[in-house]
Short mmCIF file of C-alpha atoms and ligand atoms in Angstrom, two decimals:
data_model
loop_
_atom_site.label_atom_id
_atom_site.label_comp_id
_atom_site.label_asym_id
_atom_site.label_seq_id
_atom_site.Cartn_x
_atom_site.Cartn_y
_atom_site.Cartn_z
CA MET G 1 43.36 -0.84 -15.19
CA ASP G 2 43.21 -3.54 -12.57
CA ASN G 3 40.98 -3.29 -9.50
CA ARG G 4 43.74 -2.04 -7.23
CA GLU G 5 44.49 0.81 -9.54
CA LEU G 6 40.80 1.65 -9.89
CA LEU G 7 40.41 1.72 -6.11
CA ARG G 8 43.43 3.99 -5.80
CA ASN G 9 41.94 6.38 -8.36
CA ILE G 10 38.59 6.78 -6.60
CA PRO G 11 38.45 10.46 -5.63
CA LYS G 12 38.63 11.60 -2.01
CA VAL G 13 35.54 12.91 -0.24
CA ASP G 14 36.96 16.39 0.32
CA GLU G 15 38.14 16.64 -3.24
CA LEU G 16 34.60 15.98 -4.51
CA LEU G 17 33.07 18.41 -2.05
CA ARG G 18 35.16 21.15 -3.67
CA GLU G 19 33.67 20.43 -7.12
CA GLU G 20 31.77 23.44 -8.37
CA VAL G 21 28.46 21.59 -8.93
CA LEU G 22 28.51 20.46 -5.30
CA THR G 23 29.12 23.88 -3.75
CA GLY G 24 26.67 26.65 -2.90
CA LEU G 25 23.70 24.25 -2.73
CA ASP G 26 20.76 24.58 -0.33
CA ILE G 27 21.65 21.18 1.14
CA PRO G 28 23.15 20.96 4.65
CA ALA G 29 26.90 20.23 4.51
CA ALA G 30 26.65 17.09 6.65
CA LEU G 31 23.99 15.60 4.41
CA LEU G 32 26.03 16.36 1.29
CA ARG G 33 29.11 14.73 2.84
CA GLU G 34 27.02 11.63 3.64
CA ALA G 35 25.83 11.50 0.05
CA VAL G 36 29.41 11.69 -1.24
CA ARG G 37 30.44 8.90 1.15
CA GLY G 38 27.45 6.78 0.17
CA GLU G 39 28.15 7.16 -3.52
CA LEU G 40 31.87 6.41 -3.10
CA ASP G 41 31.07 3.34 -0.96
CA SER G 42 28.84 1.93 -3.64
CA LEU G 43 31.46 2.72 -6.30
CA ARG G 44 34.08 0.87 -4.23
CA ALA G 45 31.75 -2.11 -3.84
CA ARG G 46 31.21 -2.29 -7.58
CA VAL G 47 34.93 -2.17 -8.28
CA LEU G 48 35.55 -4.98 -5.77
CA ALA G 49 32.79 -7.03 -7.37
CA GLY G 50 34.64 -6.66 -10.66
CA GLU G 51 31.78 -4.84 -12.31
CA LEU G 52 33.80 -1.92 -13.66
CA ASP G 53 36.61 -1.60 -16.17
CA SER G 54 36.95 2.12 -15.61
CA LEU G 55 35.73 4.74 -13.17
CA PRO G 56 32.79 6.97 -14.13
CA GLU G 57 33.49 10.48 -15.34
CA ARG G 58 33.67 13.17 -12.65
CA GLU G 59 30.56 14.87 -14.01
CA ALA G 60 28.48 11.68 -13.90
CA LEU G 61 29.70 10.90 -10.39
CA CYS G 62 28.81 14.38 -9.16
CA GLY G 63 25.39 14.03 -10.78
CA ASP G 64 24.77 10.80 -8.89
CA ILE G 65 25.89 12.42 -5.64
CA LEU G 66 23.60 15.37 -6.18
CA ARG G 67 20.61 13.13 -6.88
CA ARG G 68 21.36 11.05 -3.80
CA ALA G 69 21.64 14.21 -1.64
CA ARG G 70 18.39 15.66 -3.00
CA ARG G 71 16.60 12.37 -2.37
CA GLU G 72 17.85 12.32 1.23
CA ALA G 73 16.87 15.97 1.76
CA LEU G 74 13.35 15.44 0.46
CA SER G 75 10.71 15.74 3.19
CA PRO G 76 8.51 12.70 3.65
CA LEU G 77 5.72 15.22 4.30
CA ARG G 78 5.27 17.02 1.01
CA PRO G 79 2.61 18.08 -1.50
CA VAL G 80 0.91 15.56 -3.77
CA ILE G 81 -1.47 15.90 -6.69
CA ASN G 82 -4.75 14.20 -5.81
CA GLY G 83 -6.28 12.47 -8.81
CA THR G 84 -8.49 10.15 -6.76
CA GLY G 85 -11.64 12.25 -6.91
CA VAL G 86 -12.00 11.98 -3.12
CA VAL G 87 -12.34 15.61 -2.05
CA LEU G 88 -11.61 15.16 1.67
CA HIS G 89 -8.97 12.43 1.38
CA THR G 90 -7.93 11.57 4.94
CA ASN G 91 -4.60 10.03 3.86
CA LEU G 92 -3.82 13.04 1.69
CA GLY G 93 -4.40 15.62 4.42
CA ARG G 94 -8.19 16.07 4.26
CA ALA G 95 -9.24 19.63 3.36
CA CYS G 96 -7.06 21.79 1.10
CA LEU G 97 -6.54 25.23 2.59
CA SER G 98 -7.64 28.23 0.57
CA ARG G 99 -4.86 30.47 -0.65
CA ARG G 100 -6.09 33.08 1.81
CA ALA G 101 -5.83 30.60 4.69
CA ALA G 102 -2.39 29.30 3.68
CA ALA G 103 -1.09 32.86 3.37
CA GLY G 104 -2.59 33.70 6.77
CA ALA G 105 -0.79 30.77 8.38
CA ALA G 106 2.52 31.61 6.73
CA ALA G 107 2.23 35.25 7.82
CA VAL G 108 2.24 34.46 11.54
CA GLY G 109 5.22 32.08 11.55
CA GLY G 110 7.29 34.72 13.32
CA TYR G 111 6.17 36.89 16.22
CA SER G 112 2.45 37.62 16.21
CA THR G 113 -0.44 38.93 18.29
CA LEU G 114 -1.27 35.36 19.36
CA GLU G 115 -1.85 36.30 23.00
CA TYR G 116 -1.30 40.02 22.89
CA ASP G 117 -3.92 42.74 23.00
CA LEU G 118 -2.62 45.65 20.94
CA ASP G 119 -5.13 48.15 22.35
CA ARG G 120 -4.21 47.51 25.94
CA GLY G 121 -0.58 46.59 25.36
CA ALA G 122 -1.14 43.60 27.61
CA ARG G 123 -1.80 39.90 27.53
CA GLY G 124 -4.71 38.89 25.29
CA SER G 125 -6.58 35.66 24.60
CA ARG G 126 -5.79 33.29 21.74
CA HIS G 127 -9.50 32.44 21.58
CA SER G 128 -10.29 36.00 20.54
CA HIS G 129 -8.95 35.56 16.99
CA VAL G 130 -11.69 33.23 15.85
CA GLU G 131 -14.50 33.58 18.39
CA GLN G 132 -16.23 36.60 16.93
CA LEU G 133 -16.17 35.29 13.36
CA LEU G 134 -17.37 31.87 14.48
CA CYS G 135 -20.31 33.52 16.23
CA GLN G 136 -21.00 35.72 13.23
CA VAL G 137 -21.06 32.91 10.66
CA THR G 138 -22.86 30.30 12.79
CA GLY G 139 -25.18 32.50 14.83
CA ALA G 140 -23.86 31.05 18.11
CA GLU G 141 -23.35 32.99 21.35
CA ALA G 142 -19.79 31.88 22.06
CA ALA G 143 -17.08 29.74 20.47
CA MET G 144 -13.61 28.29 20.78
CA ALA G 145 -11.25 26.05 18.82
CA VAL G 146 -9.19 23.06 19.93
CA ASN G 147 -6.96 20.58 18.09
CA ASN G 148 -9.59 18.48 16.37
CA ASN G 149 -13.18 17.41 16.80
CA ALA G 150 -12.18 14.32 18.79
CA ALA G 151 -10.53 16.65 21.30
CA ALA G 152 -13.60 18.88 21.28
CA VAL G 153 -15.91 15.99 22.20
CA LEU G 154 -13.47 14.85 24.89
CA LEU G 155 -13.36 18.32 26.41
CA ILE G 156 -17.12 18.79 26.33
CA LEU G 157 -17.94 15.45 27.92
CA SER G 158 -15.13 15.74 30.47
CA GLU G 159 -16.54 19.06 31.66
CA LEU G 160 -20.24 18.30 31.47
CA GLY G 161 -20.47 14.56 32.03
CA ARG G 162 -17.73 13.51 34.45
CA GLY G 163 -19.10 11.42 37.29
CA GLY G 164 -22.56 11.20 35.79
CA GLU G 165 -24.55 9.78 32.91
CA VAL G 166 -24.78 10.99 29.35
CA ILE G 167 -27.72 9.73 27.33
CA THR G 168 -27.21 8.78 23.67
CA SER G 169 -29.28 6.89 21.12
CA ARG G 170 -28.16 3.36 20.19
CA GLY G 171 -28.43 4.42 16.57
CA GLU G 172 -25.70 7.04 17.03
CA LEU G 173 -22.88 5.12 18.71
CA VAL G 174 -20.43 5.68 15.88
CA GLU G 175 -16.84 4.74 15.31
CA ILE G 176 -14.90 7.21 13.19
CA GLY G 177 -11.54 6.25 11.72
CA GLY G 178 -10.84 3.36 14.07
CA SER G 179 -9.94 5.16 17.28
CA PHE G 180 -12.80 7.57 17.85
CA ARG G 181 -15.62 5.50 19.31
CA ILE G 182 -18.39 7.13 21.31
CA PRO G 183 -18.55 4.42 24.04
CA ASP G 184 -14.75 4.56 24.52
CA ILE G 185 -14.75 8.36 24.60
CA MET G 186 -17.33 8.23 27.41
CA VAL G 187 -15.04 5.99 29.46
CA GLN G 188 -12.12 8.38 28.84
CA CYS G 189 -14.23 11.30 30.04
CA GLY G 190 -15.25 9.53 33.23
CA CYS G 191 -18.92 9.41 32.37
CA THR G 192 -21.35 6.58 32.00
CA LEU G 193 -22.94 6.08 28.63
CA LYS G 194 -26.64 5.51 28.97
CA GLU G 195 -27.82 4.00 25.70
CA VAL G 196 -31.45 4.45 24.72
CA GLY G 197 -33.71 3.26 21.92
CA THR G 198 -32.71 0.64 19.37
CA THR G 199 -30.36 0.60 16.42
CA ASN G 200 -33.02 1.78 14.00
CA LYS G 201 -35.54 3.66 16.13
CA THR G 202 -35.29 6.01 19.08
CA HIS G 203 -38.24 8.06 20.42
CA PRO G 204 -38.38 11.07 22.75
CA ARG G 205 -39.93 8.88 25.44
CA ASP G 206 -36.79 6.69 25.39
CA TYR G 207 -34.71 9.66 26.51
CA GLU G 208 -37.34 10.75 28.96
CA ARG G 209 -37.47 7.38 30.71
CA ALA G 210 -33.67 7.28 30.97
CA ILE G 211 -33.34 10.70 32.61
CA GLY G 212 -32.54 10.38 36.30
CA PRO G 213 -30.71 12.14 39.15
CA ASP G 214 -27.30 11.25 37.67
CA THR G 215 -28.02 12.50 34.16
CA ARG G 216 -25.63 15.28 33.12
CA ALA G 217 -26.34 15.77 29.42
CA LEU G 218 -28.15 14.54 26.31
CA LEU G 219 -25.79 13.79 23.44
CA LYS G 220 -26.68 13.66 19.77
CA VAL G 221 -24.04 12.36 17.37
CA HIS G 222 -24.17 12.86 13.62
CA THR G 223 -23.85 9.43 12.03
CA SER G 224 -21.28 10.82 9.60
CA ASN G 225 -19.99 7.65 8.03
CA PHE G 226 -22.97 5.31 7.87
CA LYS G 227 -26.68 5.29 7.18
CA ILE G 228 -29.42 3.08 8.47
CA MET G 229 -32.05 2.43 5.84
CA GLY G 230 -35.58 1.15 6.04
CA PHE G 231 -37.78 1.68 9.07
CA THR G 232 -35.88 4.27 11.05
CA GLU G 233 -36.74 7.02 13.44
CA SER G 234 -34.59 9.37 15.43
CA VAL G 235 -35.44 12.20 17.77
CA SER G 236 -35.32 15.62 16.13
CA LEU G 237 -32.98 18.30 17.44
CA GLU G 238 -36.03 20.38 18.33
CA ASP G 239 -37.45 17.58 20.50
CA MET G 240 -34.07 17.02 22.16
CA VAL G 241 -33.84 20.74 22.96
CA GLU G 242 -37.36 20.64 24.37
CA LEU G 243 -36.41 17.71 26.61
CA GLY G 244 -33.25 19.50 27.71
CA LYS G 245 -35.26 22.55 28.72
CA GLN G 246 -37.85 20.48 30.54
CA TYR G 247 -35.26 18.62 32.63
CA ASP G 248 -32.68 21.42 32.80
CA LEU G 249 -30.02 19.38 30.98
CA PRO G 250 -27.56 20.60 28.33
CA VAL G 251 -28.08 19.18 24.85
CA VAL G 252 -24.77 18.46 23.14
CA GLN G 253 -24.31 17.64 19.47
CA ASP G 254 -21.25 16.17 17.76
CA LEU G 255 -21.92 17.31 14.21
CA GLY G 256 -18.88 15.67 12.65
CA SER G 257 -18.33 17.58 9.44
CA GLY G 258 -20.03 20.80 10.32
CA SER G 259 -20.96 22.28 6.99
CA LEU G 260 -21.77 25.98 6.98
CA VAL G 261 -23.26 25.71 3.48
CA ASP G 262 -26.36 23.72 2.60
CA LEU G 263 -24.83 21.14 0.25
CA GLU G 264 -28.22 20.48 -1.31
CA ARG G 265 -27.26 23.26 -3.77
CA PHE G 266 -24.49 20.96 -5.07
CA GLY G 267 -26.81 17.96 -5.23
CA ILE G 268 -25.50 16.45 -1.98
CA HIS G 269 -28.31 15.38 0.29
CA ASP G 270 -28.89 15.00 4.03
CA GLU G 271 -25.77 16.73 5.35
CA PRO G 272 -26.97 19.00 8.18
CA THR G 273 -25.70 22.55 8.56
CA VAL G 274 -24.22 24.06 11.69
CA GLN G 275 -26.66 26.95 11.50
CA HIS G 276 -29.60 24.55 11.67
CA SER G 277 -28.35 23.17 14.99
CA VAL G 278 -27.78 26.65 16.37
CA ARG G 279 -31.27 27.76 15.36
CA ALA G 280 -32.76 24.64 16.93
CA GLY G 281 -31.29 25.82 20.23
CA VAL G 282 -28.68 23.09 20.85
CA ASP G 283 -26.58 24.16 23.84
CA VAL G 284 -23.18 22.92 22.69
CA ILE G 285 -22.15 21.90 19.15
CA SER G 286 -18.80 20.56 17.98
CA PHE G 287 -17.42 19.89 14.50
CA SER G 288 -14.17 19.54 12.54
CA GLY G 289 -12.27 22.41 10.95
CA ASP G 290 -10.86 20.27 8.14
CA LYS G 291 -13.88 18.40 6.86
CA LEU G 292 -16.63 20.21 4.97
CA LEU G 293 -15.67 23.56 6.51
CA GLY G 294 -12.53 23.31 4.36
CA GLY G 295 -10.09 24.80 6.85
CA PRO G 296 -7.13 23.59 8.94
CA GLN G 297 -7.29 20.63 11.31
CA ALA G 298 -9.22 21.91 14.30
CA GLY G 299 -12.15 21.09 16.53
CA ILE G 300 -14.68 23.86 16.84
CA ILE G 301 -16.99 24.21 19.80
CA ILE G 302 -19.84 26.69 19.66
CA GLY G 303 -22.89 27.29 21.80
CA LYS G 304 -24.14 28.99 24.96
CA LYS G 305 -21.61 31.24 26.61
CA LYS G 306 -22.05 29.71 30.04
CA TYR G 307 -20.81 26.36 28.74
CA ILE G 308 -18.04 27.69 26.46
CA ASP G 309 -16.63 29.65 29.42
CA ARG G 310 -16.40 26.43 31.39
CA PHE G 311 -14.61 24.63 28.54
CA LYS G 312 -12.09 27.46 28.19
CA ALA G 313 -11.25 27.17 31.89
CA HIS G 314 -10.91 23.36 31.88
CA PRO G 315 -7.36 22.03 32.37
CA LEU G 316 -7.71 19.89 29.23
CA ALA G 317 -8.23 23.06 27.14
CA ARG G 318 -4.57 23.89 27.63
CA ALA G 319 -3.50 20.45 26.44
CA MET G 320 -5.73 20.76 23.38
CA ARG G 321 -4.98 24.32 22.41
CA VAL G 322 -4.27 25.17 18.79
CA ASP G 323 -1.19 26.97 17.56
CA LYS G 324 -0.93 30.33 15.86
CA MET G 325 -0.69 28.96 12.31
CA THR G 326 -3.86 26.93 12.74
CA LEU G 327 -5.68 29.87 14.29
CA ALA G 328 -4.59 32.15 11.44
CA ALA G 329 -5.69 29.64 8.79
CA LEU G 330 -9.00 29.11 10.58
CA ARG G 331 -9.65 32.83 10.92
CA GLU G 332 -9.01 33.35 7.18
CA THR G 333 -11.22 30.39 6.26
CA LEU G 334 -14.03 31.79 8.40
CA PHE G 335 -13.48 35.22 6.90
CA SER G 336 -14.37 33.78 3.47
CA TYR G 337 -17.66 32.54 4.98
CA THR G 338 -18.80 36.08 5.77
CA ASP G 339 -19.96 35.98 2.14
CA LEU G 340 -21.17 32.53 1.07
CA GLU G 341 -20.44 33.10 -2.63
CA LEU G 342 -16.89 34.12 -1.75
CA ALA G 343 -16.56 30.97 0.34
CA VAL G 344 -17.60 28.75 -2.59
CA GLU G 345 -15.12 30.56 -4.82
CA GLU G 346 -12.17 30.61 -2.44
CA ILE G 347 -12.37 27.45 -0.38
CA PRO G 348 -11.10 24.50 -2.42
CA THR G 349 -13.37 21.94 -0.73
CA LEU G 350 -16.48 23.92 -1.65
CA ARG G 351 -15.20 24.84 -5.08
CA MET G 352 -14.54 21.17 -5.93
CA LEU G 353 -17.97 20.14 -4.67
CA SER G 354 -19.61 22.93 -6.65
CA LEU G 355 -18.19 21.91 -10.07
CA SER G 356 -20.95 21.05 -12.52
CA ASP G 357 -20.92 18.00 -14.78
CA GLU G 358 -20.09 20.30 -17.67
CA ASP G 359 -17.21 21.96 -15.75
CA LEU G 360 -15.78 18.56 -14.90
CA ARG G 361 -16.03 17.24 -18.42
CA GLY G 362 -14.39 20.42 -19.73
CA ARG G 363 -11.55 20.10 -17.25
CA ALA G 364 -10.96 16.45 -18.08
CA SER G 365 -10.93 17.30 -21.81
CA LEU G 366 -8.39 20.04 -21.22
CA LEU G 367 -6.09 17.66 -19.36
CA ARG G 368 -6.53 15.01 -22.05
CA ASP G 369 -5.70 17.56 -24.78
CA GLN G 370 -2.55 18.63 -22.97
CA MET G 371 -1.52 14.97 -22.72
CA GLU G 372 -2.16 14.33 -26.40
CA GLU G 373 0.01 17.34 -27.29
CA ARG G 374 2.84 15.48 -25.56
CA GLY G 375 2.07 12.31 -27.47
CA ILE G 376 0.33 10.57 -24.58
CA SER G 377 -2.79 8.55 -25.42
CA ALA G 378 -5.65 9.26 -23.06
CA GLN G 379 -9.43 9.29 -23.04
CA VAL G 380 -12.07 11.25 -21.17
CA VAL G 381 -14.28 8.83 -19.26
CA ARG G 382 -17.14 8.95 -16.80
CA THR G 383 -16.20 8.19 -13.20
CA GLU G 384 -17.41 8.55 -9.65
CA GLY G 385 -15.62 10.28 -6.80
CA GLN G 386 -16.54 10.81 -3.18
CA VAL G 387 -16.82 13.60 -0.62
CA GLY G 388 -14.58 11.58 1.73
CA GLY G 389 -13.46 12.38 5.26
CA GLY G 390 -16.12 10.02 6.55
CA SER G 391 -18.87 12.35 5.31
CA VAL G 392 -21.83 11.67 3.04
CA PRO G 393 -21.09 7.92 2.95
CA THR G 394 -23.86 6.71 0.67
CA GLN G 395 -23.53 9.22 -2.14
CA LEU G 396 -20.96 9.04 -4.92
CA LEU G 397 -19.98 12.17 -6.81
CA PRO G 398 -20.47 11.71 -10.56
CA SER G 399 -17.42 13.08 -12.30
CA TRP G 400 -15.15 12.89 -15.36
CA ALA G 401 -11.66 11.46 -15.45
CA VAL G 402 -8.75 11.11 -17.82
CA ALA G 403 -7.90 7.44 -18.45
CA VAL G 404 -4.21 7.28 -19.34
CA GLU G 405 -3.05 4.56 -21.76
CA PRO G 406 -0.19 2.76 -20.02
CA GLY G 407 1.60 1.94 -23.32
CA ARG G 408 4.14 -0.80 -22.71
CA LEU G 409 3.81 -0.46 -18.92
CA SER G 410 1.35 -2.36 -16.79
CA LEU G 411 -1.36 -0.30 -15.09
CA GLU G 412 0.31 -1.06 -11.76
CA ALA G 413 3.70 0.18 -13.00
CA LEU G 414 2.10 3.39 -14.26
CA GLU G 415 0.34 3.92 -10.93
CA GLU G 416 3.52 3.26 -8.96
CA GLY G 417 5.72 5.36 -11.22
CA LEU G 418 3.44 8.37 -10.81
CA ARG G 419 3.17 7.82 -7.07
CA ARG G 420 6.89 7.48 -6.34
CA ARG G 421 8.02 10.89 -7.47
CA GLU G 422 9.24 14.06 -5.85
CA LEU G 423 5.84 15.57 -6.65
CA PRO G 424 3.67 12.44 -6.52
CA VAL G 425 0.56 12.07 -8.64
CA ILE G 426 -1.99 9.82 -6.92
CA GLY G 427 -4.48 8.17 -9.26
CA ARG G 428 -6.44 4.95 -9.11
CA ILE G 429 -6.90 1.81 -11.13
CA PHE G 430 -10.54 1.01 -11.75
CA ARG G 431 -11.89 -1.63 -14.12
CA GLU G 432 -8.63 -2.02 -16.04
CA GLN G 433 -8.06 1.71 -16.44
CA TYR G 434 -5.72 4.18 -14.75
CA LEU G 435 -7.89 7.18 -13.84
CA LEU G 436 -7.17 10.76 -12.88
CA ASP G 437 -10.39 12.43 -11.67
CA ALA G 438 -10.70 16.02 -12.87
CA ARG G 439 -12.56 17.17 -9.74
CA THR G 440 -9.62 17.08 -7.34
CA ILE G 441 -6.79 18.23 -9.63
CA ASP G 442 -6.21 21.97 -9.78
CA GLU G 443 -5.95 23.21 -13.37
CA ARG G 444 -2.70 24.95 -12.45
CA ASP G 445 -1.23 21.49 -11.82
CA TYR G 446 -2.02 20.13 -15.29
CA PRO G 447 1.46 20.88 -16.73
CA ALA G 448 3.03 19.03 -13.78
CA VAL G 449 0.69 16.06 -14.28
CA VAL G 450 1.44 15.91 -18.01
CA GLN G 451 5.18 16.14 -17.35
CA ALA G 452 4.95 13.34 -14.75
CA VAL G 453 3.02 11.03 -17.08
CA ALA G 454 5.43 11.76 -19.97
CA GLU G 455 8.44 10.93 -17.79
CA VAL G 456 6.93 7.73 -16.40
CA LEU G 457 5.83 6.47 -19.82
CA GLY G 458 9.00 7.59 -21.57
C1 PLP Y 1 -14.92 13.11 11.98
C2 PLP Y 1 -15.72 13.00 13.20
C3 PLP Y 1 -15.13 13.10 14.46
C4 PLP Y 1 -13.65 13.29 14.63
O1 PLP Y 1 -13.27 14.54 14.15
P1 PLP Y 1 -11.72 14.87 13.95
O2 PLP Y 1 -11.70 16.31 13.58
O3 PLP Y 1 -11.21 13.95 12.92
O4 PLP Y 1 -11.04 14.63 15.27
C5 PLP Y 1 -15.94 12.99 15.56
N1 PLP Y 1 -17.25 12.79 15.44
C6 PLP Y 1 -17.87 12.68 14.25
C7 PLP Y 1 -19.34 12.44 14.20
C8 PLP Y 1 -17.12 12.80 13.08
O5 PLP Y 1 -17.71 12.70 11.89
#
């Protein structure tokens, strides 16, 4: 056949759309039509370029169309398998929700009691769904949730500090993730940052000397993502609270991660707990919902009722309010914390942090065995992961990984092949090996990982 005849024989769009394999699919009609057009355009181009002696079979053509349509329909926001060993991976969505939390969020997608009081049959408060549990698990008097911890700090300082001075130690002027910087936040909130002490040492008398008629609050910030070593000194929470009482000033703490569990039990040192701050008498405490708490993205504010009431009434609170799915996921996450052992079992972040060396080695061996059954060469090797999310910056998490033999591929091609899939597997190349850390891969995902590796290598 010559090119003109080939072009004439290219099927029509509508004719292809009537093919059985292209009907009754869960793909929007317009998208499917675009896929047919796209595939026919490229077929036409190949004919014109003289690349074809004959047209492809109908079945093959429909297969190509279907693949193109599925690729176009694929959401750019979709699940991945995290083999990096970084538990709170900011790029991969930070904390994994527990099954209880995910189910809770899915359950309120339709109508819900978001702002409806069933007892009174009248308008209720969206704060009510998490406040009581937050108080119960932290020991605080009152609580609320906003969009994230950055929003929480903004709201707190806007209400308490506007038009006045807020005193903070020079050793705590952190930058988190590029855009959250304490000095810049102060400017946003209309307050003046009054820095005290030095980078490595701050004493109670430094705060005391700085307190004046314009002082509105004392702010303590958890230095989540860095550590100063050597000769250091900072003012204890207890001393800050004492100063606050003496000068009638609120003491505010940005706790960053806000762990409700003492991570010392998992061998992770120096991460403060929320309960410790509450017991010390800090007036207002904020922390993230999706760092060590292991819940949805949220900013949690707890503390004295007289302050929380003011935050709830602030105009910014409306702009920062959380939606029903977040509130449901947060409430279910907090529910797990009513029993700490249940929390460690149910909340993926805690469960991953709690895995022992033996557990991790066993898991890596299991994954390796499943790979070998499929003819994939792999070894169990020692590795180090991280907590991530800007928490616990100086401590690595000893772990075990599966090092996959790349065969005839380069390590980079293996990494890319596993990454660019419908269900991506994200691993890392370290010292000439492609590693999948056993800590962050759910055992239920092993068959999918093995399948992915087999396809990429094969
Ligand atoms: C992470 C962090 C924040 C920002 O919290 P988001 O929930 O990411 O908005 C603020 N302050 C500190 C100390 C943090 O560690």
